[in-house]
Coordinates of C-alpha atoms in Angstrom, one line a residue:
M11 CA 9.2 32.4 -4.4
K12 CA 13.2 32.1 -4.3
Q13 CA 14.4 30.4 -7.3
K14 CA 17.4 28.4 -6.2
F15 CA 17.6 26.5 -9.6
T16 CA 19.8 28.6 -11.8
A17 CA 21.9 28.3 -15.0
S18 CA 25.1 29.0 -13.0
H19 CA 24.1 26.2 -10.6
V20 CA 23.8 23.7 -13.4
K21 CA 26.9 24.8 -15.3
A22 CA 28.8 24.1 -12.0
I23 CA 28.1 20.5 -12.2
E24 CA 29.9 18.0 -14.5
K25 CA 28.5 17.3 -17.7
D26 CA 26.4 14.0 -17.9
Y27 CA 26.3 13.7 -14.2
L28 CA 22.8 12.6 -12.9
R29 CA 21.1 15.3 -10.8
F30 CA 18.2 15.0 -8.6
F31 CA 16.6 18.4 -8.1
T32 CA 13.6 19.3 -5.9
E33 CA 11.8 22.6 -5.1
T34 CA 8.9 23.1 -2.6
I35 CA 6.4 25.8 -2.3
E36 CA 3.9 26.1 0.6
I37 CA 0.2 26.7 -0.5
G38 CA -3.3 27.0 1.1
R39 CA -4.8 23.8 1.9
I40 CA -6.4 22.1 -1.0
S41 CA -8.2 18.8 -1.7
P42 CA -5.7 16.3 -2.4
L43 CA -8.1 14.2 -4.5
L44 CA -8.6 17.3 -6.6
F45 CA -4.9 17.5 -7.1
F46 CA -4.8 13.9 -8.1
Q47 CA -7.5 14.6 -10.4
A48 CA -5.8 17.5 -12.0
G49 CA -3.2 14.9 -13.4
E50 CA -6.0 13.0 -15.1
T51 CA -5.5 14.5 -18.6
N52 CA -1.7 14.1 -19.0
Y53 CA -0.6 11.6 -16.3
S54 CA -3.7 9.2 -16.0
N55 CA -1.3 6.3 -15.6
E56 CA 1.4 7.9 -13.5
R57 CA -0.3 8.8 -10.2
F58 CA -0.3 7.6 -6.7
Y59 CA -2.3 8.4 -3.4
W60 CA -1.5 7.8 0.1
Q61 CA -3.2 8.7 3.4
N62 CA -2.0 7.2 6.9
A63 CA -4.4 5.8 9.4
D64 CA -4.6 8.7 11.7
N65 CA -5.0 11.2 8.8
T66 CA -1.7 13.1 9.9
L67 CA -0.2 12.6 6.4
T68 CA -1.6 12.6 2.9
L69 CA 0.5 12.3 -0.3
A70 CA -0.3 12.5 -3.9
G71 CA 2.1 12.1 -6.7
I72 CA 1.7 12.9 -10.5
G73 CA 4.1 12.0 -13.1
H74 CA 7.2 9.8 -13.3
A75 CA 10.5 11.9 -12.4
K76 CA 12.3 8.5 -12.0
V77 CA 10.8 4.9 -12.1
L78 CA 12.6 2.1 -10.2
S79 CA 11.2 -1.4 -11.0
N80 CA 12.3 -4.9 -10.8
E81 CA 11.1 -8.1 -12.8
S82 CA 13.4 -10.4 -10.8
S83 CA 12.6 -13.2 -8.5
E84 CA 15.6 -12.5 -6.4
N85 CA 17.0 -9.5 -4.6
R86 CA 14.2 -7.2 -5.5
Y87 CA 14.1 -5.5 -2.2
E88 CA 18.0 -5.0 -2.0
D89 CA 17.9 -3.8 -5.7
I90 CA 15.3 -1.1 -5.1
S91 CA 17.0 0.0 -1.9
K92 CA 20.6 0.4 -3.5
R93 CA 19.1 2.2 -6.6
W94 CA 17.2 4.5 -4.3
K95 CA 20.2 5.2 -2.1
D96 CA 22.3 5.9 -5.2
L97 CA 19.8 8.4 -6.5
C98 CA 19.5 10.2 -3.1
T99 CA 23.3 10.9 -3.3
S100 CA 22.4 13.1 -6.4
L101 CA 19.9 15.2 -4.6
I102 CA 20.3 18.9 -4.8
K103 CA 17.8 20.9 -2.3
E104 CA 17.6 23.6 0.1
E105 CA 16.9 23.1 3.8
K106 CA 13.3 24.3 3.4
D107 CA 12.5 22.0 0.7
I108 CA 10.3 18.8 1.4
E109 CA 12.1 15.4 1.2
P110 CA 11.2 13.8 -2.2
V111 CA 9.4 10.5 -1.8
L112 CA 9.7 7.1 -3.6
F113 CA 6.2 5.4 -3.8
G114 CA 5.3 2.0 -4.9
G115 CA 4.9 -1.7 -3.9
F116 CA 6.0 -5.3 -4.1
S117 CA 3.9 -8.2 -5.5
F118 CA 3.0 -10.7 -2.7
D119 CA 5.0 -13.4 -4.4
T120 CA 7.9 -13.4 -7.2
N121 CA 6.1 -16.2 -8.9
H122 CA 3.1 -14.2 -9.9
T123 CA 2.1 -15.0 -13.5
G124 CA 2.1 -12.5 -16.3
N125 CA -1.1 -13.7 -18.0
S126 CA -3.4 -12.7 -15.2
E127 CA -4.9 -9.3 -14.5
W128 CA -1.7 -8.5 -13.1
G129 CA 0.4 -8.7 -16.1
N130 CA 1.2 -5.0 -16.2
F131 CA 2.8 -5.1 -12.8
P132 CA 6.4 -6.3 -12.2
T133 CA 7.5 -7.8 -8.8
A134 CA 8.5 -4.4 -7.7
F135 CA 7.3 -1.0 -9.0
F136 CA 8.3 2.4 -7.6
F137 CA 8.6 6.0 -8.8
V138 CA 9.5 9.4 -7.8
P139 CA 6.7 11.8 -8.8
S140 CA 7.4 14.9 -10.9
F141 CA 4.7 16.7 -8.7
Q142 CA 4.4 15.9 -5.0
L143 CA 1.7 17.1 -2.7
A144 CA 2.2 16.6 1.0
I145 CA -0.2 17.6 3.7
K146 CA 1.3 17.0 7.1
N147 CA 0.2 18.4 10.5
G148 CA -2.1 21.0 8.7
M149 CA 0.5 22.3 6.3
T150 CA 0.2 21.8 2.5
S151 CA 3.2 21.8 0.2
I152 CA 3.7 21.0 -3.5
S153 CA 7.3 19.8 -4.7
I154 CA 8.8 19.6 -8.1
N155 CA 11.2 16.6 -8.5
L156 CA 13.5 16.5 -11.5
V157 CA 16.0 13.7 -12.2
T158 CA 18.2 14.5 -15.2
K159 CA 21.4 14.5 -17.0
N160 CA 20.2 17.3 -19.4
E161 CA 22.4 20.2 -19.8
N162 CA 19.3 22.4 -20.4
A163 CA 17.9 21.5 -17.1
V164 CA 17.0 24.9 -16.1
D165 CA 14.5 25.3 -19.1
E166 CA 13.2 21.9 -18.2
F167 CA 12.6 22.8 -14.7
E168 CA 10.9 26.1 -15.6
Q169 CA 8.5 24.1 -17.7
L170 CA 7.8 22.0 -14.7
R171 CA 7.0 25.1 -12.7
N172 CA 4.5 26.2 -15.2
E173 CA 2.9 22.9 -15.3
R174 CA 2.9 22.9 -11.4
D175 CA 1.0 26.1 -11.3
S176 CA -1.6 24.7 -13.8
L177 CA -2.2 21.8 -11.4
V178 CA -2.5 23.9 -8.3
H179 CA -4.7 26.3 -10.0
F180 CA -7.2 23.5 -11.0
A181 CA -7.1 22.1 -7.4
Q182 CA -7.7 25.6 -5.9
V183 CA -10.5 27.1 -8.1
N184 CA -12.6 23.9 -8.6
E185 CA -14.7 22.5 -6.0
F186 CA -14.5 18.8 -5.2
K187 CA -17.8 17.1 -6.0
S188 CA -18.5 13.7 -4.6
P189 CA -18.8 11.5 -7.4
E190 CA -21.6 8.9 -7.7
K191 CA -20.8 5.2 -6.7
P192 CA -20.3 3.1 -9.8
L193 CA -23.3 1.1 -11.2
V194 CA -22.5 -2.6 -11.0
A195 CA -23.8 -4.5 -13.9
S196 CA -22.7 -8.1 -12.6
L197 CA -20.7 -9.9 -9.9
E198 CA -18.6 -12.9 -10.8
E199 CA -17.1 -15.3 -8.1
V200 CA -13.8 -16.4 -9.6
G201 CA -13.1 -19.8 -9.0
K202 CA -15.2 -20.5 -6.0
D203 CA -15.4 -24.3 -6.3
K204 CA -11.5 -24.4 -6.5
Y205 CA -11.3 -21.9 -3.5
M206 CA -13.7 -24.3 -1.4
K207 CA -11.7 -27.2 -2.4
S208 CA -8.4 -25.5 -1.5
I209 CA -9.7 -25.0 2.0
T210 CA -10.4 -28.7 2.6
D211 CA -7.1 -29.8 1.0
V212 CA -5.0 -27.2 3.1
T213 CA -6.9 -28.3 6.3
N214 CA -6.0 -31.9 5.6
L215 CA -2.4 -30.9 5.1
I216 CA -2.3 -29.1 8.3
K217 CA -3.9 -32.1 10.1
K218 CA -0.9 -34.2 8.8
G219 CA 1.5 -31.8 10.3
E220 CA 2.8 -30.3 7.1
A221 CA 2.1 -26.8 8.3
E222 CA 0.5 -24.9 11.2
K223 CA -1.4 -22.3 9.3
V224 CA -1.8 -21.4 5.7
V225 CA -3.6 -18.2 4.4
I226 CA -5.8 -18.9 1.4
A227 CA -7.2 -16.0 -0.6
R228 CA -9.8 -15.6 -3.3
S229 CA -11.2 -13.1 -5.7
I230 CA -14.5 -11.8 -7.0
K231 CA -14.9 -9.5 -10.2
L232 CA -17.2 -6.7 -10.5
N233 CA -18.4 -5.6 -14.0
F234 CA -19.7 -1.9 -14.3
E235 CA -22.0 -0.2 -16.5
S236 CA -19.2 2.2 -17.5
K237 CA -15.6 3.0 -16.7
V238 CA -15.0 3.9 -13.2
P239 CA -12.8 7.1 -12.5
S240 CA -9.9 6.5 -10.3
V241 CA -10.7 9.4 -8.1
A242 CA -14.1 8.1 -7.4
A243 CA -12.7 4.8 -6.3
L244 CA -10.3 6.6 -3.9
H245 CA -12.8 9.0 -2.6
H246 CA -15.5 6.4 -1.7
I247 CA -13.0 3.9 -0.1
A248 CA -11.5 6.6 1.9
N249 CA -15.1 7.4 3.2
E250 CA -15.8 3.9 3.8
Q251 CA -12.7 3.2 6.0
Q252 CA -11.7 6.4 7.7
E253 CA -9.4 4.8 10.2
S254 CA -7.3 2.7 7.6
Y255 CA -4.4 3.4 5.3
V256 CA -5.7 4.6 2.0
F257 CA -3.7 3.8 -1.1
G258 CA -3.8 4.0 -4.7
L259 CA -1.1 3.0 -7.4
Q260 CA -1.7 3.7 -11.1
K261 CA 0.0 1.7 -13.9
E262 CA -0.9 1.0 -17.6
G263 CA -4.6 2.0 -17.3
Q264 CA -5.1 0.1 -13.9
L265 CA -5.4 1.4 -10.4
F266 CA -4.5 -0.8 -7.5
F267 CA -6.3 0.7 -4.4
G268 CA -7.7 -0.2 -1.1
A269 CA -7.9 0.9 2.7
T270 CA -6.1 -1.5 4.8
P271 CA -6.1 -1.5 8.7
E272 CA -2.6 -3.2 8.8
R273 CA 0.8 -1.4 9.0
L274 CA 3.6 -3.5 8.1
I275 CA 6.5 -1.1 9.2
E276 CA 6.9 2.7 9.8
V277 CA 10.4 4.2 10.2
S278 CA 10.5 7.8 11.7
N279 CA 13.8 9.5 12.7
G280 CA 15.4 6.1 13.3
Q281 CA 12.5 4.7 15.2
A282 CA 10.7 1.6 13.8
Y283 CA 7.1 0.8 14.3
S284 CA 4.9 -2.2 13.4
A285 CA 1.6 -3.8 14.3
C286 CA 0.7 -7.5 14.8
V287 CA -2.9 -7.8 13.3
A288 CA -4.5 -11.1 13.1
G289 CA -7.7 -12.9 14.3
S290 CA -11.0 -11.3 13.5
I291 CA -14.7 -11.2 14.2
G292 CA -17.6 -9.2 13.0
R293 CA -19.0 -6.1 14.5
G294 CA -22.3 -6.2 16.6
T295 CA -25.6 -4.5 15.6
T296 CA -25.6 -2.8 19.1
A297 CA -22.9 -1.7 21.6
S298 CA -23.7 -4.5 24.0
E299 CA -23.5 -7.1 21.2
D300 CA -20.2 -5.5 19.9
K301 CA -18.6 -5.6 23.2
A302 CA -19.6 -9.3 23.6
L303 CA -18.1 -10.1 20.2
G304 CA -14.9 -8.3 21.1
E305 CA -14.6 -10.3 24.4
E306 CA -15.3 -13.5 22.4
L307 CA -12.5 -12.6 20.0
L308 CA -10.1 -12.0 22.9
G309 CA -10.9 -15.3 24.6
D310 CA -11.1 -17.4 21.3
N311 CA -8.3 -20.1 21.0
K312 CA -8.2 -20.2 17.3
N313 CA -7.9 -16.4 16.9
R314 CA -5.4 -15.9 19.8
G315 CA -3.4 -18.9 18.1
E316 CA -3.3 -16.9 14.7
H317 CA -2.3 -13.7 16.5
H318 CA 0.5 -15.3 18.5
Y319 CA 2.1 -16.5 15.4
V320 CA 2.3 -13.1 14.0
V321 CA 3.6 -11.6 17.2
N322 CA 6.3 -14.2 17.4
M323 CA 7.4 -13.6 13.8
I324 CA 7.3 -9.6 14.0
S325 CA 9.0 -9.5 17.5
N326 CA 11.8 -11.8 16.2
V327 CA 12.4 -9.4 13.3
F328 CA 12.6 -6.5 15.6
E329 CA 15.0 -8.3 18.0
K330 CA 17.3 -8.9 15.1
N331 CA 17.1 -5.3 13.6
C332 CA 16.2 -2.9 16.5
T333 CA 17.2 -2.1 20.1
N334 CA 15.1 -0.7 23.0
I335 CA 12.1 -2.8 21.9
S336 CA 8.6 -2.0 23.5
M337 CA 5.6 -4.3 23.1
P338 CA 2.5 -5.0 25.3
L339 CA 2.0 -8.5 26.6
K340 CA -1.6 -8.9 25.6
P341 CA -3.5 -7.8 22.3
K342 CA -6.0 -5.0 22.1
L343 CA -8.9 -4.6 19.9
M344 CA -8.9 -2.8 16.6
K345 CA -12.4 -2.0 15.7
L346 CA -13.3 -1.0 12.2
R347 CA -16.5 -0.5 10.5
D348 CA -17.1 -4.1 9.4
I349 CA -14.8 -6.0 11.5
Q350 CA -12.6 -6.0 14.6
H351 CA -9.1 -7.6 15.0
L352 CA -6.7 -8.5 17.6
F353 CA -4.0 -5.9 17.6
T354 CA -0.5 -5.7 19.3
P355 CA 1.8 -2.6 18.6
I356 CA 5.7 -2.9 18.6
E357 CA 8.4 -0.4 18.3
G358 CA 12.1 -0.2 18.5
Q359 CA 15.2 1.9 17.8
L360 CA 16.4 0.9 14.3
K361 CA 20.1 -0.5 14.0
K362 CA 22.4 1.6 11.9
E363 CA 22.9 -1.1 9.2
T364 CA 19.0 -1.5 8.7
D365 CA 16.7 0.4 6.3
I366 CA 13.2 0.2 5.7
F367 CA 13.5 -2.0 2.7
S368 CA 15.4 -4.6 4.7
L369 CA 12.6 -4.6 7.3
V370 CA 10.0 -4.9 4.6
Q371 CA 11.8 -7.9 3.2
A372 CA 12.2 -9.5 6.7
L373 CA 8.6 -8.9 7.7
H374 CA 6.8 -9.9 4.4
P375 CA 4.7 -11.9 4.4
T376 CA 3.6 -11.9 8.1
P377 CA 1.8 -15.2 9.2
A378 CA -1.4 -13.1 8.9
L379 CA -1.0 -13.3 5.2
G380 CA 1.2 -16.1 4.4
G381 CA 1.4 -18.8 7.2
V382 CA 3.5 -20.9 9.4
P383 CA 6.1 -22.0 8.5
H384 CA 7.0 -19.2 6.3
D385 CA 8.6 -21.3 3.4
I386 CA 6.2 -24.3 3.5
S387 CA 3.1 -22.1 3.7
R388 CA 4.2 -20.1 0.7
E389 CA 4.7 -23.3 -1.4
I390 CA 1.2 -24.6 -0.4
I391 CA -0.3 -21.2 -1.4
R392 CA 1.3 -21.5 -4.7
D393 CA 0.1 -25.0 -5.2
K394 CA -3.2 -24.7 -3.7
E395 CA -4.7 -21.1 -4.0
N396 CA -5.2 -21.1 -7.8
M397 CA -5.0 -17.4 -8.1
D398 CA -2.3 -14.8 -8.8
R399 CA -2.4 -12.4 -5.9
G400 CA -0.5 -9.8 -7.7
Y401 CA 0.1 -6.8 -5.3
Y402 CA -2.8 -8.0 -3.1
A403 CA -1.4 -8.6 0.5
G404 CA 2.0 -7.3 -0.6
P405 CA 3.8 -4.3 0.9
I406 CA 2.8 -0.9 -0.4
G407 CA 4.1 2.5 0.7
W408 CA 6.8 5.2 0.6
T409 CA 10.1 6.2 1.7
D410 CA 11.8 9.5 1.7
T411 CA 15.5 10.8 0.9
K412 CA 16.2 10.7 4.8
G413 CA 15.1 7.0 5.2
N414 CA 11.6 7.8 6.8
G415 CA 8.6 6.0 5.3
E416 CA 5.8 3.7 5.9
F417 CA 4.7 0.5 4.3
A418 CA 1.2 -1.2 4.7
V419 CA -0.1 -4.5 4.0
A420 CA -2.3 -4.2 0.7
I421 CA -5.4 -5.9 1.9
R422 CA -9.0 -4.7 1.6
S423 CA -8.1 -3.9 -1.9
A424 CA -8.9 -4.2 -5.5
L425 CA -7.4 -3.8 -9.0
L426 CA -9.6 -1.4 -11.1
D427 CA -9.3 -1.9 -14.8
G428 CA -11.6 0.5 -16.6
D429 CA -15.2 -0.9 -16.4
S430 CA -14.1 -3.9 -14.2
A431 CA -12.5 -4.5 -10.9
Y432 CA -10.9 -7.7 -9.2
L433 CA -11.4 -7.8 -5.3
Y434 CA -9.4 -9.9 -3.0
A435 CA -9.9 -11.3 0.4
G436 CA -8.5 -14.4 2.4
G437 CA -8.3 -15.9 5.8
G438 CA -6.0 -18.1 7.9
I439 CA -6.5 -21.9 7.7
V440 CA -5.8 -24.2 10.7
A441 CA -6.5 -27.6 11.5
D442 CA -10.1 -27.0 12.7
S443 CA -11.0 -24.6 9.9
I444 CA -14.4 -25.2 8.2
A445 CA -14.7 -24.2 4.5
E446 CA -18.2 -22.6 4.7
E447 CA -17.0 -20.4 7.6
E448 CA -14.0 -19.2 5.8
Y449 CA -16.0 -18.6 2.8
E450 CA -18.3 -16.3 4.7
E451 CA -15.6 -14.5 6.4
T452 CA -14.1 -13.5 3.0
W453 CA -17.5 -11.6 2.3
V454 CA -16.9 -9.5 5.5
K455 CA -13.5 -8.7 4.3
F456 CA -14.9 -7.9 0.7
R457 CA -17.3 -5.4 2.1
P458 CA -15.4 -2.1 2.4
V459 CA -14.2 -2.3 -1.3
L460 CA -17.4 -3.8 -2.5
R461 CA -19.4 -1.1 -0.8
A462 CA -17.2 1.7 -2.2
L463 CA -17.6 0.2 -5.7
G464 CA -21.4 0.2 -5.5
G465 CA -21.8 -3.5 -4.9
K466 CA -24.1 -5.3 -2.5
L467 CA -23.0 -6.1 1.1
N468 CA -23.2 -10.0 0.7
G469 CA -22.9 -12.6 -1.8

């Protein structure tokens, strides 16, 4: 392998100047989960995992080369964007090297409380991994990323090379053995009575004209017989939801993970893509029943209304930030294992002054996760939901040093904390919503993660 990182190279750079080095090698295809698992001993709280919905890109990161976080209730998107752009100006790489990525997420609301299960997560948390695996279009690469002011960076980088080789060796010589699903000791419905009352309260507010739609969520807690390995949770959720975005973000002994069907935004070579996903119904036990349910969903006024809110909002954001916009006139069906959704894709050419973080800010939360009107629904959620969503329903994803990236909406998700886990699900409340029906719909949305963690399929 060509060693571009040399002592003479470093000495040519001004002392105390921040440098962002990356170096990539190509390797034979290895299990990304084994690579993730290889970091368990030294980096159990410093890892991420990402697999896109069509399985054309898998990323895994180990270690913190650089952390960008934000505890503020204001300007968190702009702050992360600016600090990332500043860091990218320090990048030193060769043409063949893969672009380093920044991975992380934002909390759903800046008002999330520090005394809930989400106390370890700030309003924004991102990091550049020290060791970055990327599998794209059948090619597997491993990159080392180093952000330093150290004058002895050559020695530091050589240590990282040795560590990289150990991680790769572990992933190459070991066989990935499918872990057993966890053994659930108990299931707790957190604040069920408050949730049921909130549905009634919010429905009454909507009937009074104070809002058109408000999304209300709830949580359940699983307690396990023993600590659940992060790799087990990721393996099983990926198997359960093979056409979804699979994500995992570790911090302070916790893993926020899930498999979401909903892309918030993708940017690729200046082209922006999003998806309007709202309105849902279950799957049928037979093909004919499933088709009938899909047709019912396409013709249902309540669900079409929910979907229309999302289409309007996302298309307005694209009109402000993109040119050459393309979007079909009618929604399609997105069929997943447990549920089917109304789905409308949209794309456009990104304007030069817009980056992925500004699009995330403009799009979050969509009416599918917040409500209509935006500000009023947000206040109603804060007042009535009785839950800290943390990163549930927030944007999670990655961007690279060229401005490409992808963020998904972190639904169908859970916060794993040793021998327990909190699962989250919600639904859009409108004037004719019925609390019992909304409650049953949340069980359908709990199912993928519940099943991945060894739970039963209903309450």
